Coordinates of C-alpha atoms and ligand atoms in Angstrom, one line a residue:
X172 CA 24.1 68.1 29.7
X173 CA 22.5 69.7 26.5
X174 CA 20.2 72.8 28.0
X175 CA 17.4 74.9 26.3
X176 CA 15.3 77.4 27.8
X177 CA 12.8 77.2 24.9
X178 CA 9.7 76.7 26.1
X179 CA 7.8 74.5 23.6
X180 CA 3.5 74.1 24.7
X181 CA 2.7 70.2 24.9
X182 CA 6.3 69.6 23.8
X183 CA 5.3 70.0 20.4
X184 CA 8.8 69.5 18.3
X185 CA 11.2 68.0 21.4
X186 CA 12.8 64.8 21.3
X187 CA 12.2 63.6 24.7
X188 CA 13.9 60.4 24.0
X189 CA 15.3 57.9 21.9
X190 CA 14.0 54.7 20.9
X191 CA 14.5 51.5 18.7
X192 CA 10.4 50.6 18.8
X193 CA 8.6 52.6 16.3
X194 CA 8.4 56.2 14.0
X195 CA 6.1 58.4 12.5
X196 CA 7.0 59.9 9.4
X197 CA 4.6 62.8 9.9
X198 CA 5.3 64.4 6.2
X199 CA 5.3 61.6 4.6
X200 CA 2.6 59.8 6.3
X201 CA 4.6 56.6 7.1
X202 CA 4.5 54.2 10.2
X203 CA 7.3 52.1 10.8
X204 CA 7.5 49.3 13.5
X205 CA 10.9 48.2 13.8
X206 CA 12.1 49.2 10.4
X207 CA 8.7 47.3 9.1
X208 CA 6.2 49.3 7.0
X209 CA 2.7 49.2 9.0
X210 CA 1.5 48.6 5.6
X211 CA 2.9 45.6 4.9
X212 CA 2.8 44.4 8.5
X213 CA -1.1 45.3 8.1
X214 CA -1.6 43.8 5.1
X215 CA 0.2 40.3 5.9
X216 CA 1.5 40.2 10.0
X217 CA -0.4 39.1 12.9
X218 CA -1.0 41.2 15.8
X219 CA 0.8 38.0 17.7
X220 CA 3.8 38.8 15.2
X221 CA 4.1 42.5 15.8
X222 CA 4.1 41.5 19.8
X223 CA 7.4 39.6 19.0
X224 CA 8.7 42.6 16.7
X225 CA 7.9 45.2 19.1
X226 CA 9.5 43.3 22.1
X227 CA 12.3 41.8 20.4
X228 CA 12.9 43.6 17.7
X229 CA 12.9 41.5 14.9
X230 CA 10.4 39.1 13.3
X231 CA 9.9 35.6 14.9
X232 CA 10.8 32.8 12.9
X233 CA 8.2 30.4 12.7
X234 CA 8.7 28.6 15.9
X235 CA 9.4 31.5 17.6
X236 CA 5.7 32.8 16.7
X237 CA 4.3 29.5 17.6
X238 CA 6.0 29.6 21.2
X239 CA 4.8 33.4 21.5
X240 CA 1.6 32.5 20.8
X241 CA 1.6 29.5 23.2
X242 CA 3.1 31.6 26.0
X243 CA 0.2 34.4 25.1
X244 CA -2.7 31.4 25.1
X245 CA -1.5 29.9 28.5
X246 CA -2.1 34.0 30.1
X247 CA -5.5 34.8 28.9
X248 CA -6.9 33.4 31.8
X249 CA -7.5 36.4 35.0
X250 CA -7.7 35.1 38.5
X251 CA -11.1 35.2 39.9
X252 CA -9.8 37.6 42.9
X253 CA -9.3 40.5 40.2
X254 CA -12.6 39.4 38.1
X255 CA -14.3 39.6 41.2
X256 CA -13.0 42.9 42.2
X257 CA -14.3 44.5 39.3
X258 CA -17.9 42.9 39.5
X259 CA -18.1 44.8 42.6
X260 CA -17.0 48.1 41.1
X261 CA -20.2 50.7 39.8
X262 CA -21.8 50.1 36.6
X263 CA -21.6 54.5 36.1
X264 CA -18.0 53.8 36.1
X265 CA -16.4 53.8 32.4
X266 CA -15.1 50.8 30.8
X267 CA -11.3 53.3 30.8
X268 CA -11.6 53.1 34.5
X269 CA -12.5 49.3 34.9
X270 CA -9.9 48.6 32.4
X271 CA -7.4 50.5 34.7
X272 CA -8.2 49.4 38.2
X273 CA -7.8 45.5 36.4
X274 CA -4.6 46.6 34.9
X275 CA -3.3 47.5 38.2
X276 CA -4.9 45.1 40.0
X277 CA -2.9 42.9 38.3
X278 CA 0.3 43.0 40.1
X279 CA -1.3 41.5 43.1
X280 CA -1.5 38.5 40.9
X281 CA 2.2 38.8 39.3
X282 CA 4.0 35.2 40.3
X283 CA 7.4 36.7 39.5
X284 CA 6.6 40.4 41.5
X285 CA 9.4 42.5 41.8
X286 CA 11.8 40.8 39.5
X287 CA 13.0 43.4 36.7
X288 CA 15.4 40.8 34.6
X289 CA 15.1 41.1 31.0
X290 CA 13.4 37.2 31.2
X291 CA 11.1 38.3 33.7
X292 CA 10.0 41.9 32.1
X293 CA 9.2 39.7 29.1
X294 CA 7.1 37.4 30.4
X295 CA 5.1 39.9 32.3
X296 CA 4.6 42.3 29.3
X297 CA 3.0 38.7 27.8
X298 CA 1.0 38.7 30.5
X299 CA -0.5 41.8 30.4
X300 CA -0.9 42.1 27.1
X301 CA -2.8 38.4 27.2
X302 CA -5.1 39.5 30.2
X303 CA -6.5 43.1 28.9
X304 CA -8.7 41.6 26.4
X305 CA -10.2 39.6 29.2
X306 CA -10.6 42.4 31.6
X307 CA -12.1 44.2 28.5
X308 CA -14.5 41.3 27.5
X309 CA -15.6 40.1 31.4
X310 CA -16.5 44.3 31.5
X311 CA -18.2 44.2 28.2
X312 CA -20.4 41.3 29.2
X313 CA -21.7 42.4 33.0
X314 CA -22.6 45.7 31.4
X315 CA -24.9 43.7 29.0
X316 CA -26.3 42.1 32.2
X317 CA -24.8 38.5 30.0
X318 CA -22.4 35.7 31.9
X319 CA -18.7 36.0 31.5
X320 CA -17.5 34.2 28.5
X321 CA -14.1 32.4 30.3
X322 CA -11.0 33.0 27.4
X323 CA -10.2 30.0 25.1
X324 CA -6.6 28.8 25.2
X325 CA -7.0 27.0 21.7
X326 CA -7.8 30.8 20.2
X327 CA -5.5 33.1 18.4
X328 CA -5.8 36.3 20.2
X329 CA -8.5 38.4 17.8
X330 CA -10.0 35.0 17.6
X331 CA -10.7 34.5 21.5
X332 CA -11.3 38.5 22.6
X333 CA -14.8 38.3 19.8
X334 CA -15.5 34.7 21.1
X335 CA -15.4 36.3 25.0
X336 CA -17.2 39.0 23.7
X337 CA -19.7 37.5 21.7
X338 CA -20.1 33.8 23.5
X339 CA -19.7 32.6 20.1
X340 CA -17.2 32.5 17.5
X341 CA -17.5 34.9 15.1
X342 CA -16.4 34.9 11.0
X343 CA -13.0 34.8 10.2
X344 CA -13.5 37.7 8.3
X345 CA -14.3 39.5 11.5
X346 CA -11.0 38.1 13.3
X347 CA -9.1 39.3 10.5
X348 CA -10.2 43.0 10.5
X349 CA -10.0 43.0 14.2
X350 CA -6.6 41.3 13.7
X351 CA -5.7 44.3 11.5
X352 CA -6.7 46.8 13.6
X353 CA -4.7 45.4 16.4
X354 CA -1.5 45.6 14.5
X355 CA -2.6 49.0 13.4
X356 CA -3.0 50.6 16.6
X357 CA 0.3 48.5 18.7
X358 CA 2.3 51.5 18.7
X359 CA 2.8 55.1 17.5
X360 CA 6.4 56.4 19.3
X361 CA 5.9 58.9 21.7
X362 CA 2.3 59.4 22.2
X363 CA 0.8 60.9 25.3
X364 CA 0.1 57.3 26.6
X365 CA 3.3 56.0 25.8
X366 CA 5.3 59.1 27.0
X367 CA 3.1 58.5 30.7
X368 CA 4.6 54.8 30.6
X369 CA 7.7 56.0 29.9
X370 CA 8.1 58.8 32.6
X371 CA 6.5 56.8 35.4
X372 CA 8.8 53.8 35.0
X373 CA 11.9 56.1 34.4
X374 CA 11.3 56.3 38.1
X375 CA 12.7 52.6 38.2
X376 CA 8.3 51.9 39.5
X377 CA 7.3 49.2 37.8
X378 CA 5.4 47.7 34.7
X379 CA 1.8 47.5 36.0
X380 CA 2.2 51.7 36.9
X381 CA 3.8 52.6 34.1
X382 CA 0.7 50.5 31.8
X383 CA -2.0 51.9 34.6
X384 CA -0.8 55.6 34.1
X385 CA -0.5 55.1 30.5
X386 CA -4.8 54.1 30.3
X387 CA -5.3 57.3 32.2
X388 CA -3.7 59.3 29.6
X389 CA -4.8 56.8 26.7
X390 CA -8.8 57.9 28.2
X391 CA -9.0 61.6 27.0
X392 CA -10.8 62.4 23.8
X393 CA -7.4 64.1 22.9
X394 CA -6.5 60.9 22.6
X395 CA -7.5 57.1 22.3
X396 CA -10.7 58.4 23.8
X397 CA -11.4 60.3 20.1
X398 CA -12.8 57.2 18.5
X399 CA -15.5 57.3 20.6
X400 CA -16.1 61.1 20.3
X401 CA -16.1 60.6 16.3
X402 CA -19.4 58.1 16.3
X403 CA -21.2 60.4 19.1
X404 CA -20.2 63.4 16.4
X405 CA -21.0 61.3 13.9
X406 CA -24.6 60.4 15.4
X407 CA -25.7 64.5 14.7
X408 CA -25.4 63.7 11.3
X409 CA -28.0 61.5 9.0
X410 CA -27.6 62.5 5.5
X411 CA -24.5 63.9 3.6
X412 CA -26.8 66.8 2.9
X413 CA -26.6 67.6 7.0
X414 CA -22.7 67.6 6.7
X415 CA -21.6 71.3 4.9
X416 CA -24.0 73.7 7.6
X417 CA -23.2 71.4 10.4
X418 CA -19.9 71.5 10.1
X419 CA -19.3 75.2 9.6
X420 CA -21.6 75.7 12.4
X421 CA -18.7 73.5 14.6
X422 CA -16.0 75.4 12.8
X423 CA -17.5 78.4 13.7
X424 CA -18.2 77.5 17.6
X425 CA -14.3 76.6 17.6
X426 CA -15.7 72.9 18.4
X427 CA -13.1 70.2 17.7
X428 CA -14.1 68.1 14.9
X429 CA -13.1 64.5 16.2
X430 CA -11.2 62.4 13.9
X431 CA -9.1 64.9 12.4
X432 CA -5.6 66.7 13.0
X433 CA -2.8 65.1 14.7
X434 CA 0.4 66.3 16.1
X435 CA 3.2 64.7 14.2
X436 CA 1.3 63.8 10.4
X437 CA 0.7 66.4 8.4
X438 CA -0.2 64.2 5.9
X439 CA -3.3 61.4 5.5
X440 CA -1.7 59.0 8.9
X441 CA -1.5 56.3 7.0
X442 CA -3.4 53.8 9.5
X443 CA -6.7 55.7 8.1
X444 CA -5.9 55.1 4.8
X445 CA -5.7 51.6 6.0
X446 CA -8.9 51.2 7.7
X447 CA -11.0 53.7 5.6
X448 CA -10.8 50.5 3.8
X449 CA -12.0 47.9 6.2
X450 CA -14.7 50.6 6.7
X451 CA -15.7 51.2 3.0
X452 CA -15.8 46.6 3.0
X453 CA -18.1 47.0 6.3
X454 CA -20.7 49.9 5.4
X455 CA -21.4 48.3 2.1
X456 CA -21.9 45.3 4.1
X457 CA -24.4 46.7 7.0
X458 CA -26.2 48.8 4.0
X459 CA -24.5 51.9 6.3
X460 CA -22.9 53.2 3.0
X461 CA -24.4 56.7 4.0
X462 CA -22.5 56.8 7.1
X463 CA -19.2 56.2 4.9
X464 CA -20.3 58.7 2.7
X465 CA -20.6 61.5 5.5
X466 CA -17.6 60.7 6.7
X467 CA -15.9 61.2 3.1
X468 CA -17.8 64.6 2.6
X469 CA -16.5 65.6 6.3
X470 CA -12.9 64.3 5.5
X471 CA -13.5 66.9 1.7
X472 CA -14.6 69.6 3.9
X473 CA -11.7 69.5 6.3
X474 CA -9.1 69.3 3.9
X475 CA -10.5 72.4 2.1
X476 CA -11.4 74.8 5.4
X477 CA -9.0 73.6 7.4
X478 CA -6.2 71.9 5.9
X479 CA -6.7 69.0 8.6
X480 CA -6.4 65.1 7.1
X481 CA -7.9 62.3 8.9
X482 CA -6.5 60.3 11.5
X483 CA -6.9 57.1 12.4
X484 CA -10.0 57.2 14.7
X485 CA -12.4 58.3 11.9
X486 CA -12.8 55.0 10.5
X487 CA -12.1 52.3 13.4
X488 CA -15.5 53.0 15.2
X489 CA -17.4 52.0 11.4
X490 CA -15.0 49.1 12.0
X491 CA -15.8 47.9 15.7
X492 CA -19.6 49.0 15.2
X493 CA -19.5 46.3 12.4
X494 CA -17.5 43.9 14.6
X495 CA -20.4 44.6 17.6
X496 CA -18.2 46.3 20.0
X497 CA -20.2 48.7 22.1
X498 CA -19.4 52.4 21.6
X499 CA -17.9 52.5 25.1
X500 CA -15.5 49.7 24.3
X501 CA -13.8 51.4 21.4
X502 CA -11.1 52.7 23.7
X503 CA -10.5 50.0 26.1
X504 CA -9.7 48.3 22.8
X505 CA -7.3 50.5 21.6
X506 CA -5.6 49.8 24.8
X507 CA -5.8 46.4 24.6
X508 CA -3.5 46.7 20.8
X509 CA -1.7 49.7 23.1
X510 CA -0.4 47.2 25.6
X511 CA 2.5 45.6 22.8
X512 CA 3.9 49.1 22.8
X513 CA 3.2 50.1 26.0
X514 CA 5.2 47.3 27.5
X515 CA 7.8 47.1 25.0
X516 CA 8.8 51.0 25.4
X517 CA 9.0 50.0 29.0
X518 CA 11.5 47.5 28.2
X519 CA 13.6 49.5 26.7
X520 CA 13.2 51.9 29.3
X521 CA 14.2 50.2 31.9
X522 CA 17.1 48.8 29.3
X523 CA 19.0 52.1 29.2
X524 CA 17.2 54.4 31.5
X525 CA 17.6 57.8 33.0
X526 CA 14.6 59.8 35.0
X527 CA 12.5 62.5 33.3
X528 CA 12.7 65.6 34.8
X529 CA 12.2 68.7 32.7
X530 CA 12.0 72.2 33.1
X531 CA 8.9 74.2 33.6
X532 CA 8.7 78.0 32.0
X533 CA 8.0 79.7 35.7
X534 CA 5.1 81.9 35.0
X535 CA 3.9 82.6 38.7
X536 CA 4.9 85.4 41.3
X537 CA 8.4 85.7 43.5
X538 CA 9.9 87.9 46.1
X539 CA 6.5 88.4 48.0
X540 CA 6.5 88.7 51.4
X541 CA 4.4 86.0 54.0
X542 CA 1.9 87.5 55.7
X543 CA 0.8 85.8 59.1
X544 CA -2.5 83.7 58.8
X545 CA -4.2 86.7 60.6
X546 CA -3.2 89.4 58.8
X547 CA -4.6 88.7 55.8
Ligands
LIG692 N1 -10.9 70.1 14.6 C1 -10.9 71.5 14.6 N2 -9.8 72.2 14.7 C2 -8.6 71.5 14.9 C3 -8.6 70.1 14.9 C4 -9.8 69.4 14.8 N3 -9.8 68.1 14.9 N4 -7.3 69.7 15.1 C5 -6.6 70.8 15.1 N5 -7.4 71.9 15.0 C6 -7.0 73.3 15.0 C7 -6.3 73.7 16.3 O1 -7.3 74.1 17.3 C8 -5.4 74.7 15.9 O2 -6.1 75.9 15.7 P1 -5.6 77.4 16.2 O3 -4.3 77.5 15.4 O4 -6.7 78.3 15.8 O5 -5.4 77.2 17.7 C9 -4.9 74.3 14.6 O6 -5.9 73.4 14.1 C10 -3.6 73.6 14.6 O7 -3.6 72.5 15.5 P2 -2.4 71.6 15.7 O8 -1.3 72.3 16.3 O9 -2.1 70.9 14.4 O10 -2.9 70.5 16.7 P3 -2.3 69.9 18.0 O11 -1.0 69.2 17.7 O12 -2.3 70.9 19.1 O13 -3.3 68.8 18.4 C11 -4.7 66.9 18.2 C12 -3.4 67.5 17.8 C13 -4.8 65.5 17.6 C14 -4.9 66.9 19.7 C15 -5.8 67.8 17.5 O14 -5.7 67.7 16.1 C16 -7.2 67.3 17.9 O15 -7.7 67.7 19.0 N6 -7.9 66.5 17.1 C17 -9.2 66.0 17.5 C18 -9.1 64.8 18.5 C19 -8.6 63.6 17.8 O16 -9.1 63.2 16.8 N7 -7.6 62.9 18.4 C20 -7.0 61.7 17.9 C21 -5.6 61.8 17.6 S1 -5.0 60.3 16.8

């Protein structure tokens, strides 16, 4: 058994583990799923096609990607016991922590509970990643006091999770940056909230705790919570004029700027560069152009002070805004893209697996002596 007694905070620079799913080319700012640039799988994939990449490795032929989507369309639908669990739950509750009491409430519902064969893992990882967009959108609705929109079968997925949202369908354009986003966000190797999936089902638990523990870690604003944080930053500032004081008033508190920084890219992360697009398309659109153009005087200012490059929360919240996502839905979104890799690192897991179980750096006190309770 290789040994180190390096002590690395956050693991920063250990390989925990090996995998087949995806990479980050942090100095060179790439994304690979499967071997696949994310640019080109952005540029002309499906978020339905990276599903089948991510789980079996390789793109579906045509039929295969029909019967994948099929097998997705026929799992949108949530059983009324787990809808109506979540109506009962508090309103003051986040969206995070609907999304993952449904996710776990899920297994109660699971017709092939308990099976682990590679058939069976499959099928449920379609079924949880066809469900969370309806958990999402049911959510979305009874916190706009509006009736739950029921999926559509006859819907691609982007398609269907704006039509639940909205009651209505919405421009293809729409779909197709939502679509984009999707694929951009399906996996990113080992992330917090893919490394929680990982270590809880290492401890051969199953698929609905390994997913529920990886939307607790997904929730922090270190994290998928971030795109959030970045349009609640972004809401202190109203002209680009505002941006130099304020920010080196933030520098200067030691305030995080939201957005910005990652562990692995030192580099633009390329699924910025991607939607700093869709964004530039969508403020034109709304007239909410000077909103872009904070963000680009923020993103000039960090690379100068700081040295610090975007990542790829700065520009999905212009994104969702434009798509009429509420604020507090940003990240439940994220994990509903999540869910592809979430359940496929689980697969492959479970395909070769061995428990986690590192070392801590013991920092605390030894040798002292126990006192009796009434002693002390
Ligand atoms: N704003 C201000 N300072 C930042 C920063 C940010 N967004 N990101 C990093 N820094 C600072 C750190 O505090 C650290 O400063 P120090 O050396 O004085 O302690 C320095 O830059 C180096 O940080 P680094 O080691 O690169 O960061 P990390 O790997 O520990 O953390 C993140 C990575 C993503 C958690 C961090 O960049 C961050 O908190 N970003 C904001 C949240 C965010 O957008 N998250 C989404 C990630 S996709």
């Amino acid at each position: 058994m290789a040994s180190t007694t390096e002590f690395s905070p956050g693991l920063a620079g250990v390989v925990a583990g090996a995998t087949k799913i995806s990479h980050v080319f942090g100095e060179e700012g790439r994304l690979i799923y499967r071997g696949y640039d994310i640019r080109d799988l952005a540029a002309q994939g499906s978020f339905e096609e990276v599903c089948a990449l991510l789980w079996d490795g390789r793109l579906p032929s045509r039929a295969e990607l029909e019967e994948l989507g099929q097998a997705l369309r026929s799992e949108y639908a949530v059983p009324e016991e787990v809808l109506s669990v979540l109506r009962r739950l508090p309103e003051s509750l986040p969206p995070m922590d609907v999304l993952r009491t449904g996710v776990s409430l899920l297994s109660s519902v699971d017709p092939e509970y308990g099976d682990d064969s590679a058939g069976a893992l499959r099928r449920r990882a379609i079924r949880l990643v066809a469900k969370t967009p309806t958990l999402v959108a049911a959510d979305a609705r009874r916190r706009a006091g509006r009736p739950f929109v029921p999926p559509d079968p006859g819907l691609a997925f982007a398609d269907n999770f704006l039509y639940m949202l909205h009651g209505e369908r919405q421009p293809s354009s729409f779909v197709a940056a939502l679509d984009k986003a999707l694929v951009l966000h399906a996996d990113h190797s080992f992330n917090a909230s893919t490394f929680a999936a990982r270590v809880t089902v290492s401890t051969l638990s199953d698929m609905y705790s390994a997913v529920t523990a990886a939307i607790g870690a997904l929730k922090g604003p270190l994290h998928g919570g971030a795109n959030e944080a970045v349009v609640h930053m972004l809401d202190d500032l109203h002209t680009v004029d505002d941006v130099d004081a304020w920010l080196h008033e933030r520098l200067a508190r030691k305030e995080l700027v939201f957005g910005f920084g990652h562990r692995v890219y030192r580099v633009d992360d390329p699924r910025a560069l991607i939607l700093r697009e869709s964004a530039a398309v969508m403020a034109r659109e709304v007239g909410a152009f000077e909103k872009f153009e904070i963000i680009e005087r923020l993103r000039e200012l960090m690379l100068k002070e700081k040295n610090l490059h975007p990542n790829v929360d700065l520009y999905s919240g212009i994104v969702y805004q434009r798509l009429g996502i509420p604020t507090e839905f940003f990240t439940p979104l994220f994990a509903v893209s999540r869910m592809a890799g979430w359940t496929a690192h689980v697969i492959e897991q479970l395909g070769d697996n061995k428990i986690f179980r590192p070392l801590a750096s013991y920092e605390g006190p030894d040798h002292l002596a126990y006192i009796p309770l009434d002693e002390r």
